Amino acid sequence: MRIVIPVKWVPDTAGEKHLDPGSLTVDRSVASVLCPVNEFAIEEAVRIKEAAPETETVVLIVGPEAAGPTAAKALSYGLDRAVRVTDDAVAGSDAIGTARVIAAAASTIGFDLLLFGNQSTDARTSLVPAMVAELLGLPSITYARRLELVDGGLVADREHEEGYDTVSSPLPAVVSVVEAINEPRFPSFKGIMAAKSKPQDVWDLSALDGLDTALVGAGAARAVVGTATPRPPKAAGTVVTDDGAGSSAAELVAWMAERKFV
Amino acid sequence: MTELLVLVDHSGGAPRRITLQLLAAARAVAPALGAEVAAVWLGPGAAEHAATLGAHGAVRVHHWDSADAKGYVTLPQVEALAALVAADRPAAVLFASSNHVKDVAARLAVRVDGGVITDATGLAVEDGAVVATKEVFGGDVITTSRVADGHLPLIGVASNAFAAEESGGGPAEVVALDVAPSDAATAAPVTDAVVQAGAGRPDIAEASIVVSGGRGLGDASGFELLERLADLLGGGVGASRAATDAGWYPHRFQIGQTGRTISPSLYLGTGISGAIQHRAGMQTSQHVVAINKDPEAPIFQIADFGIVGDLHQVVPKLIEQLEARRG
């Protein structure tokens, strides 16, 4: 059993995010981190490996040289090795272009299970896992809040707005997980030290099997951003201090009534 | 005439609110595209709602009347839509930007070499192409984008961005869509569908009013208070990541950067400081009310009405007064 965990290098979740004014793509010159949603996919992979030690876990990251430490961070949780795809030709890819690179890299590595987070904290489209599954002709078991490997397949609960669907699927499959699936551990000191000596391969696009490079990058984007404008600042609102006797509640009810909310 | 297709999002045999909003969005751009608005309903139930779909502007509804649509994960819907797209060559497809629907659009885009834009809050037509407005980074930046020429635009529309509006049209003509899912499409069956939505409360993405709670609630029982408030207002109940991580409320109601994005008419946050990660999921709400005991809480920077006070005192008073108004 081999699990590949594609992770994303995203702008720090506590900071302001911007678009690069030239390319209108995410400005990645700011402090960047491992996308926190990926930690849940990593934790799930580590748990599977703990239960079945012959499992190999491989973190996959697509990004520039500067994304290297993010791959090391992922390894520090206990994953076995990393593959980083670094190629200037990837820059400016939309969700489909990115999915093509991940799909080709994952099949070059070879896998039984491809384990994503359900969304990234920057683009937040949730499109990539299903696109990768489509490119590889595999089931897309997205938004899993429970995942169980069974003989030759998997069972998962897929979260939606009103509850969840329990589904079963053969392997190989593409799965994305939501935060409800587990509680990620912190990397141990031992894990952080061990990550430094774990293999981290760096590939360019020519190393990927079956990738049509003409379909990757800004020129191949199917969704194209034309303009980007900062949101106008919001006018300051009314702030009242509660007197403990309910006066503020009355003021709020009056405010809501004026706006026809009650 | 070319069709502008609206993928019906339905649940329990009835169209969800977003479907009627999608039809309103479609009607706004269809004339400039030289297209007429048609709906696609995958799964049983279209005939019962043909009048509603027609009254909101759909001239016809393509109906794949098969339980397979939701009996297997995603792929049967993708195959049915791919067949319809190949036969009909629509100008564009509009869909709900909800989780499982986005999967259908994502796979369809790969299959037909289309382009996907999700979470559009506005639509226009320029030079014959659909231009989508979108609020990114939690609303800090507003972008316009379009799908490259020669590729099918698949546009996901955000909840509450368009108001449902009747067009005065008669019942939509129901046209059967005849497809049979492939073996590959039936590899992953749905073995159980569990509905957990509580007490008829609207989902946070669809609700006009959302009451939300965070760390300041102190424990899970605080959400019982918020549910009472929400029910008085006809609203949904959401939570910050701190509250869902603590297990006080289910994860699917988490609002924020790693959860869901909502844009209700009124967002009422209690015991939520309003860190950037939470604001990314709610700051495009039309009106923001905040109740927090810390006057320095960042939520007050984006609040239209803020109360500095103890929510455990303010919220019960609020409930009392709303109940009194009702008589």
XYZ file of C-alpha atoms in Angstrom:
589
model
C 0.000 0.000 0.000
C 1.348 3.412 -0.956
C -0.361 6.655 0.036
C 0.517 9.887 -1.736
C -0.442 13.059 0.109
C -0.466 16.152 -2.130
C 0.067 19.248 0.029
C -0.012 22.940 -0.761
C 2.298 25.778 0.114
C 0.035 28.730 0.981
C 0.377 32.277 2.331
C 0.373 32.342 6.144
C -3.236 31.910 7.261
C -2.876 34.660 9.885
C -1.689 37.254 7.372
C -3.332 39.437 4.751
C -3.339 37.810 1.318
C -2.858 39.632 -1.964
C -2.780 39.019 -5.678
C 0.427 39.789 -7.528
C -0.478 42.932 -9.519
C 1.311 41.706 -12.646
C 0.183 38.089 -12.981
C -3.039 38.406 -10.912
C -2.125 35.110 -9.262
C -1.632 34.588 -5.512
C 1.290 36.658 -4.229
C 3.614 34.011 -2.755
C 6.403 36.384 -1.790
C 4.850 36.667 1.685
C 5.544 34.281 4.578
C 4.120 30.919 3.508
C 3.241 27.731 5.328
C 1.917 24.198 4.917
C -1.835 24.560 4.298
C -3.438 23.688 7.663
C -6.133 21.554 6.024
C -3.372 19.228 4.766
C -2.451 18.389 8.359
C -5.639 16.311 8.581
C -4.720 14.300 5.474
C -1.197 13.802 6.829
C -2.546 12.661 10.216
C -4.872 10.188 8.508
C -1.956 8.783 6.479
C 0.198 8.466 9.610
C -2.607 6.608 11.400
C -3.017 4.207 8.477
C 0.726 3.551 8.562
C 0.651 2.959 12.318
C -2.006 0.294 11.800
C -0.273 -1.182 8.730
C 3.500 -0.515 9.004
C 4.257 -1.811 5.498
C 2.422 1.255 4.136
C 4.618 3.807 2.391
C 3.625 7.471 2.746
C 4.845 10.027 0.215
C 4.220 13.756 0.415
C 3.872 15.509 -2.962
C 4.246 19.249 -3.323
C 4.146 21.390 -6.457
C 5.880 24.711 -5.991
C 9.076 26.672 -6.263
C 12.360 25.978 -4.477
C 11.031 27.985 -1.513
C 8.375 25.305 -0.921
C 11.133 22.852 0.167
C 10.815 23.595 3.898
C 7.058 22.985 3.637
C 7.757 19.477 2.321
C 10.151 18.977 5.263
C 7.426 20.170 7.647
C 5.059 17.547 6.196
C 7.740 14.872 6.652
C 8.194 15.851 10.300
C 4.750 14.423 11.093
C 6.090 10.978 10.219
C 5.688 10.599 6.454
C 8.392 8.573 4.695
C 9.611 10.669 1.783
C 8.829 13.695 -0.335
C 8.592 14.546 -4.009
C 8.701 18.205 -4.952
C 7.768 19.232 -8.488
C 9.517 22.503 -9.257
C 9.301 23.968 -12.730
C 8.805 27.559 -13.879
C 6.379 26.271 -16.518
C 3.818 25.540 -13.762
C 3.500 29.224 -12.807
C 0.102 30.747 -13.501
C -1.701 27.397 -13.765
C -5.397 27.411 -12.898
C -7.068 24.556 -11.004
C -7.110 22.271 -14.063
C -3.468 22.943 -14.916
C -2.449 22.292 -11.311
C -4.530 19.115 -11.274
C -2.735 17.899 -14.419
C 0.664 18.282 -12.746
C -0.478 16.550 -9.540
C -2.156 13.718 -11.467
C 0.956 13.094 -13.577
C 3.287 13.267 -10.566
C 1.089 10.937 -8.514
C 0.951 8.350 -11.267
C 4.711 8.630 -11.765
C 5.161 7.860 -8.051
C 2.446 5.182 -8.139
C -0.208 4.969 -5.413
C -3.177 3.112 -3.988
C -4.605 6.121 -2.196
C -4.274 9.822 -2.973
C -5.125 11.786 0.169
C -5.941 15.518 -0.125
C -7.278 18.188 2.211
C -10.733 19.265 1.023
C -9.662 22.831 0.219
C -6.685 25.148 0.355
C -6.777 28.235 2.529
C -5.806 30.559 -0.342
C -7.807 29.718 -3.476
C -10.443 27.709 -1.589
C -12.138 26.320 -4.694
C -12.073 22.624 -3.614
C -11.830 21.729 -7.316
C -8.430 20.065 -7.531
C -9.085 16.655 -5.867
C -12.073 15.889 -8.128
C -10.166 17.122 -11.194
C -7.202 14.886 -10.381
C -9.575 11.935 -9.955
C -11.171 12.678 -13.329
C -7.779 12.930 -15.054
C -6.794 9.551 -13.590
C -10.196 7.915 -14.174
C -10.657 7.194 -10.445
C -13.482 7.640 -7.921
C -13.389 10.993 -6.076
C -14.340 10.386 -2.447
C -14.209 14.008 -1.304
C -15.096 15.730 2.008
C -14.476 12.560 4.015
C -15.094 12.959 7.739
C -14.425 9.242 8.295
C -12.181 6.949 6.312
C -11.696 3.247 6.808
C -9.628 0.959 4.633
C -11.238 -2.402 4.043
C -10.154 -5.358 1.959
C -9.175 -3.875 -1.422
C -11.200 -0.726 -0.936
C -12.419 1.944 1.395
C -15.504 3.096 3.230
C -15.983 6.802 3.934
C -18.544 9.274 5.233
C -18.754 12.242 2.847
C -19.865 15.397 4.633
C -22.366 17.778 3.043
C -24.591 20.643 4.173
C -27.296 18.425 5.641
C -25.367 15.458 6.982
C -23.278 12.831 5.232
C -23.325 9.980 2.738
C -21.640 6.710 3.582
C -19.935 5.419 0.444
C -17.692 2.569 -0.518
C -15.078 2.570 -3.243
C -12.443 0.301 -4.705
C -8.771 1.316 -4.610
C -6.963 3.108 -6.089
C -9.029 6.160 -5.256
C -8.741 9.877 -4.640
C -9.921 11.021 -1.203
C -10.150 14.484 0.317
C -10.690 14.926 4.041
C -12.362 17.612 6.148
C -11.138 18.763 9.529
C -13.725 16.677 11.371
C -11.862 13.473 10.448
C -9.236 13.517 13.192
C -7.179 15.616 15.546
C -3.696 16.097 14.084
C -0.769 15.602 16.429
C 2.104 18.048 16.645
C 5.378 16.937 15.084
C 7.709 15.488 17.723
C 11.283 16.742 18.161
C 12.395 13.326 16.914
C 10.130 13.712 13.871
C 11.529 17.146 13.088
C 15.110 15.879 13.313
C 14.319 12.746 11.281
C 12.682 14.842 8.531
C 16.049 16.436 7.757
C 17.483 13.121 6.573
C 14.422 11.796 4.749
C 14.621 11.645 0.941
C 13.225 14.680 -0.874
C 13.291 14.224 -4.647
C 13.016 17.270 -6.875
C 11.482 16.731 -10.280
C 10.845 19.039 -13.201
C 7.947 18.478 -15.597
C 10.053 16.285 -17.902
C 10.205 13.686 -15.100
C 6.417 13.241 -15.054
C 4.818 10.415 -17.028
C 2.111 11.306 -19.496
C 1.967 15.062 -18.945
C 1.186 17.272 -21.928
C 3.138 20.379 -20.884
C 1.173 22.473 -23.383
C -1.796 22.088 -21.006
C 0.037 23.538 -17.991
C 0.849 27.123 -16.986
C -0.663 30.548 -17.467
C -1.116 30.119 -21.238
C -3.252 26.993 -20.762
C -5.475 28.383 -18.016
C -9.162 27.845 -18.737
C -10.246 30.309 -16.044
C -8.581 33.684 -16.478
C -8.598 36.563 -13.985
C -9.028 39.910 -15.734
C -9.092 42.464 -12.937
C -8.481 42.566 -9.177
C -9.578 45.407 -6.901
C -9.144 45.750 -3.152
C -12.428 45.784 -1.297
C -13.364 49.311 -0.248
C -12.913 49.841 3.507
C -16.060 49.476 5.571
C -17.494 52.477 7.419
C -17.278 52.207 11.195
C -20.423 50.910 12.855
C -22.157 51.632 16.145
C -20.653 50.067 19.244
C -22.514 50.174 22.557
C -21.492 48.855 25.959
C -23.939 46.612 27.779
C -25.070 47.918 31.154
C -25.986 44.464 32.433
C -29.687 45.352 32.492
C -30.522 44.603 28.905
C -30.386 48.099 27.400
C -27.992 46.970 24.677
C -30.347 44.155 23.687
C -33.130 46.703 23.270
C -30.898 48.885 21.110
C -29.986 45.869 18.977
C -33.635 44.863 18.539
C -34.429 48.422 17.433
C -31.482 48.353 15.003
C -32.661 45.026 13.573
C -36.257 46.211 13.332
C -35.153 49.283 11.365
C -33.556 46.937 8.851
C -36.574 44.600 8.799
C -34.722 41.639 10.308
C -37.433 41.319 12.953
C -31.865 28.763 -29.507
C -28.719 28.158 -27.486
C -29.368 27.235 -23.879
C -27.898 28.673 -20.732
C -28.097 25.664 -18.444
C -28.842 25.800 -14.732
C -27.936 22.665 -12.802
C -30.711 22.200 -10.262
C -29.464 21.626 -6.719
C -32.168 19.606 -4.994
C -32.584 17.875 -1.696
C -35.363 15.630 -0.458
C -37.086 15.895 -3.847
C -37.357 19.699 -3.807
C -35.144 22.398 -5.320
C -32.967 24.160 -2.770
C -33.172 27.954 -2.454
C -29.985 28.391 -4.466
C -31.674 26.846 -7.517
C -34.148 29.718 -7.801
C -31.272 32.174 -7.265
C -29.363 30.445 -10.093
C -32.363 30.887 -12.384
C -32.447 34.603 -11.530
C -28.709 34.838 -12.293
C -29.242 33.013 -15.580
C -32.082 35.311 -16.614
C -29.881 38.328 -15.977
C -27.281 37.269 -18.563
C -29.190 35.021 -20.988
C -30.405 37.819 -23.336
C -26.888 39.203 -23.840
C -25.683 35.689 -24.623
C -28.533 35.180 -27.087
C -29.561 32.186 -25.006
C -32.680 30.883 -23.307
C -32.659 29.561 -19.766
C -33.055 25.816 -19.301
C -32.686 23.718 -16.171
C -31.131 20.282 -15.718
C -32.517 18.026 -12.988
C -30.522 14.895 -12.242
C -32.482 12.389 -10.177
C -36.207 11.827 -9.585
C -38.626 14.695 -8.960
C -38.452 17.264 -11.787
C -42.062 16.920 -12.971
C -43.438 17.984 -9.566
C -41.426 21.190 -9.744
C -41.742 22.088 -13.444
C -44.193 24.862 -12.556
C -41.813 26.435 -10.027
C -38.835 26.202 -12.369
C -40.911 27.710 -15.174
C -42.209 30.489 -12.963
C -38.588 31.428 -12.280
C -37.621 31.536 -15.930
C -36.679 28.043 -17.135
C -38.328 27.310 -20.488
C -37.554 23.616 -20.141
C -36.038 21.182 -17.726
C -33.862 18.349 -18.936
C -34.698 15.522 -16.603
C -32.620 12.441 -15.939
C -35.190 10.566 -13.889
C -32.888 8.045 -12.291
C -32.010 7.178 -8.713
C -28.498 6.457 -10.029
C -27.857 10.218 -10.035
C -27.345 10.206 -6.293
C -26.950 6.452 -5.832
C -23.253 6.634 -6.705
C -20.575 9.236 -5.991
C -20.506 12.151 -8.489
C -19.805 10.293 -11.730
C -23.334 9.435 -12.934
C -24.190 13.144 -12.765
C -21.008 13.984 -14.682
C -21.842 11.475 -17.419
C -25.425 12.715 -17.738
C -24.274 16.325 -18.004
C -21.491 15.457 -20.436
C -24.074 13.770 -22.682
C -26.339 16.816 -22.512
C -23.464 19.225 -23.188
C -22.356 17.189 -26.214
C -25.876 17.163 -27.659
C -26.938 20.697 -26.745
C -23.769 22.788 -26.862
C -24.982 25.222 -24.179
C -23.556 28.745 -23.889
C -22.618 28.086 -20.260
C -23.625 26.061 -17.217
C -24.467 27.693 -13.893
C -24.258 25.601 -10.740
C -24.434 25.987 -6.949
C -21.040 26.482 -5.298
C -21.773 23.809 -2.721
C -19.361 21.000 -1.976
C -20.776 18.012 -3.784
C -21.975 20.084 -6.740
C -18.513 21.593 -7.227
C -17.174 18.043 -7.640
C -19.579 17.485 -10.529
C -18.440 20.722 -12.195
C -14.758 19.934 -11.596
C -14.967 16.541 -13.274
C -17.179 17.812 -16.076
C -14.696 20.610 -16.809
C -11.901 18.081 -17.324
C -14.134 15.861 -19.444
C -15.357 18.584 -21.836
C -12.234 20.809 -21.597
C -14.254 23.585 -20.023
C -13.225 26.135 -17.436
C -14.577 26.489 -13.909
C -15.074 29.608 -11.829
C -16.604 29.034 -8.386
C -18.402 31.289 -5.901
C -19.389 34.064 -8.338
C -21.231 36.945 -6.686
C -22.026 38.812 -9.905
C -22.335 38.006 -13.610
C -22.058 40.175 -16.700
C -21.566 39.634 -20.414
C -18.676 41.348 -22.211
C -17.855 40.684 -25.874
C -20.198 37.714 -25.786
C -18.436 36.095 -22.834
C -19.664 35.578 -19.274
C -17.620 37.655 -16.830
C -17.876 36.553 -13.195
C -17.235 38.767 -10.202
C -15.766 36.943 -7.260
C -14.651 37.952 -3.790
C -11.379 36.240 -2.922
C -9.297 36.042 0.254
C -12.424 36.308 2.346
C -13.603 39.376 0.475
C -10.386 41.410 0.732
C -10.011 41.413 -3.041
C -12.707 41.509 -5.725
C -11.803 39.918 -9.031
C -13.445 39.573 -12.399
C -12.664 36.492 -14.411
C -13.833 34.633 -17.455
C -13.370 31.277 -19.089
C -10.950 31.240 -22.029
C -12.551 31.515 -25.485
C -13.646 28.258 -27.037
C -14.103 26.471 -23.701
C -17.411 25.804 -21.957
C -17.872 28.185 -19.005
C -18.934 26.363 -15.848
C -19.822 29.070 -13.354
C -20.527 28.349 -9.701
C -22.712 30.983 -8.095
C -22.470 31.885 -4.410
C -25.539 31.571 -2.192
C -27.536 34.775 -1.623
C -25.674 36.675 -4.383
C -28.837 36.821 -6.503
C -32.399 37.235 -5.272
C -34.875 34.630 -6.506
C -37.493 36.329 -8.643
C -40.515 35.071 -10.541
C -40.514 35.701 -14.283
C -44.183 35.018 -14.856
C -43.341 32.069 -17.109
C -45.540 29.008 -17.454
C -44.449 25.507 -16.422
C -41.109 24.387 -17.816
C -41.354 21.728 -20.513
C -39.957 18.470 -19.102
C -37.604 16.805 -21.582
C -36.339 13.345 -20.700
C -32.603 12.877 -20.701
C -31.800 9.322 -21.632
C -28.426 8.125 -20.337
C -27.147 4.975 -18.698
C -24.187 5.258 -16.341
C -21.039 3.355 -17.289
C -19.455 0.676 -15.102
C -16.801 3.186 -14.017
C -19.506 5.583 -12.869
C -21.036 2.986 -10.554
C -17.819 1.877 -8.838
C -18.480 3.945 -5.706
C -22.027 3.403 -4.392
C -23.707 5.483 -1.703
C -24.702 2.887 0.876
C -26.347 5.202 3.389
C -27.537 8.822 3.272
C -27.766 10.430 6.703
C -29.618 13.712 7.083
C -28.693 15.544 10.274
C -30.150 18.981 9.600
C -31.886 20.025 12.780
C -35.426 21.193 13.449
C -36.041 22.683 10.009
C -33.306 25.243 10.612
C -31.891 26.600 7.323
C -28.356 25.722 6.285
C -25.849 28.513 6.995
C -25.039 29.002 3.313
C -28.691 29.507 2.413
C -29.960 31.344 5.476
C -30.641 35.091 5.324
C -29.682 35.357 8.983
C -26.879 33.399 10.635
C -26.199 33.375 14.370
C -22.707 32.199 15.145
C -20.822 31.239 18.300
C -17.205 30.927 19.315
C -14.885 30.297 22.221
C -16.718 32.880 24.354
C -19.738 30.566 24.613
C -17.728 28.593 27.151
C -19.216 25.190 26.378
C -21.581 23.260 24.115
C -24.664 24.383 26.059
C -24.096 27.924 24.751
C -25.220 26.678 21.348
C -28.642 25.763 22.755
C -29.018 29.454 23.540
C -27.929 30.401 20.022
C -30.317 27.873 18.483
C -33.196 29.498 20.389
C -32.108 32.902 19.100
C -31.696 31.601 15.544
C -35.132 29.984 15.581
C -36.733 33.262 16.668
C -35.042 34.982 13.722
C -35.624 32.144 11.233
C -31.863 31.833 10.890
C -29.133 29.202 10.774
C -26.465 28.507 13.389
C -22.743 28.596 12.621
C -19.576 28.276 14.671
C -15.969 29.384 14.722
C -13.163 26.881 14.336
C -12.430 27.124 18.062
C -15.977 25.984 18.819
C -16.028 23.105 16.305
C -12.528 21.988 17.333
C -13.739 21.872 20.942
C -16.567 19.606 19.782
C -19.268 22.069 20.841
C -20.916 22.096 17.411
C -20.616 19.906 14.280
C -17.815 20.655 11.854
C -20.092 21.204 8.869
C -21.236 24.464 10.467
C -17.708 25.857 10.762
C -17.358 29.328 9.229
C -13.919 30.493 8.168
C -10.828 29.930 6.135
C -10.760 26.183 6.673
C -14.538 25.849 6.830
C -17.324 27.456 4.867
C -17.918 30.923 3.466
C -21.282 32.552 4.028
C -22.845 35.823 2.875
C -26.129 36.214 4.748
C -28.032 39.492 4.993
C -27.319 39.471 8.720
C -24.469 37.767 10.543
C -24.697 37.863 14.345
C -21.461 36.702 16.006
C -21.323 35.987 19.723
C -18.190 35.228 21.688
C -16.141 35.353 18.493
C -13.076 37.599 18.452
C -13.028 37.793 14.664
C -9.504 36.634 13.835
C -8.612 36.928 10.149
C -9.220 33.180 9.673
C -12.845 33.567 10.783
C -13.438 36.828 8.935
C -12.402 35.039 5.718
C -15.635 33.054 6.000
C -18.120 35.816 6.829
C -16.938 39.338 6.119
C -18.923 39.586 2.895
C -22.117 39.376 4.978
C -24.335 42.389 4.294
C -24.734 43.351 7.950
C -22.529 42.239 10.819
C -23.535 42.302 14.486
C -21.000 41.347 17.158
C -21.414 40.623 20.855
C -18.129 40.225 22.698
C -16.839 41.172 26.115
C -13.461 42.299 24.772
C -13.760 45.842 23.364
C -10.494 45.284 21.458
C -11.818 42.212 19.590
C -11.129 42.646 15.848
C -14.725 41.666 15.008
C -15.786 45.167 16.090
C -13.762 46.629 13.190
C -16.196 45.089 10.715
C -19.348 45.223 12.851
C -22.220 47.476 11.805
C -23.584 47.086 15.307
C -21.450 45.930 18.198
C -22.207 45.213 21.827
C -19.365 45.121 24.316
C -20.781 42.851 26.974
C -21.186 39.351 28.338
C -23.081 37.287 25.801
C -24.500 35.135 28.591
C -26.353 38.226 29.789
C -27.042 39.946 26.458
C -28.306 36.955 24.437
C -30.976 35.844 26.976
C -32.191 39.469 27.122
C -32.274 39.563 23.343
C -34.302 36.339 23.250
C -36.668 37.707 25.893
C -37.293 40.897 23.920
C -37.743 39.114 20.598
C -40.244 36.764 22.227
C -42.076 39.752 23.716
C -42.279 41.391 20.281
C -43.852 38.244 18.920
C -46.404 38.381 21.705
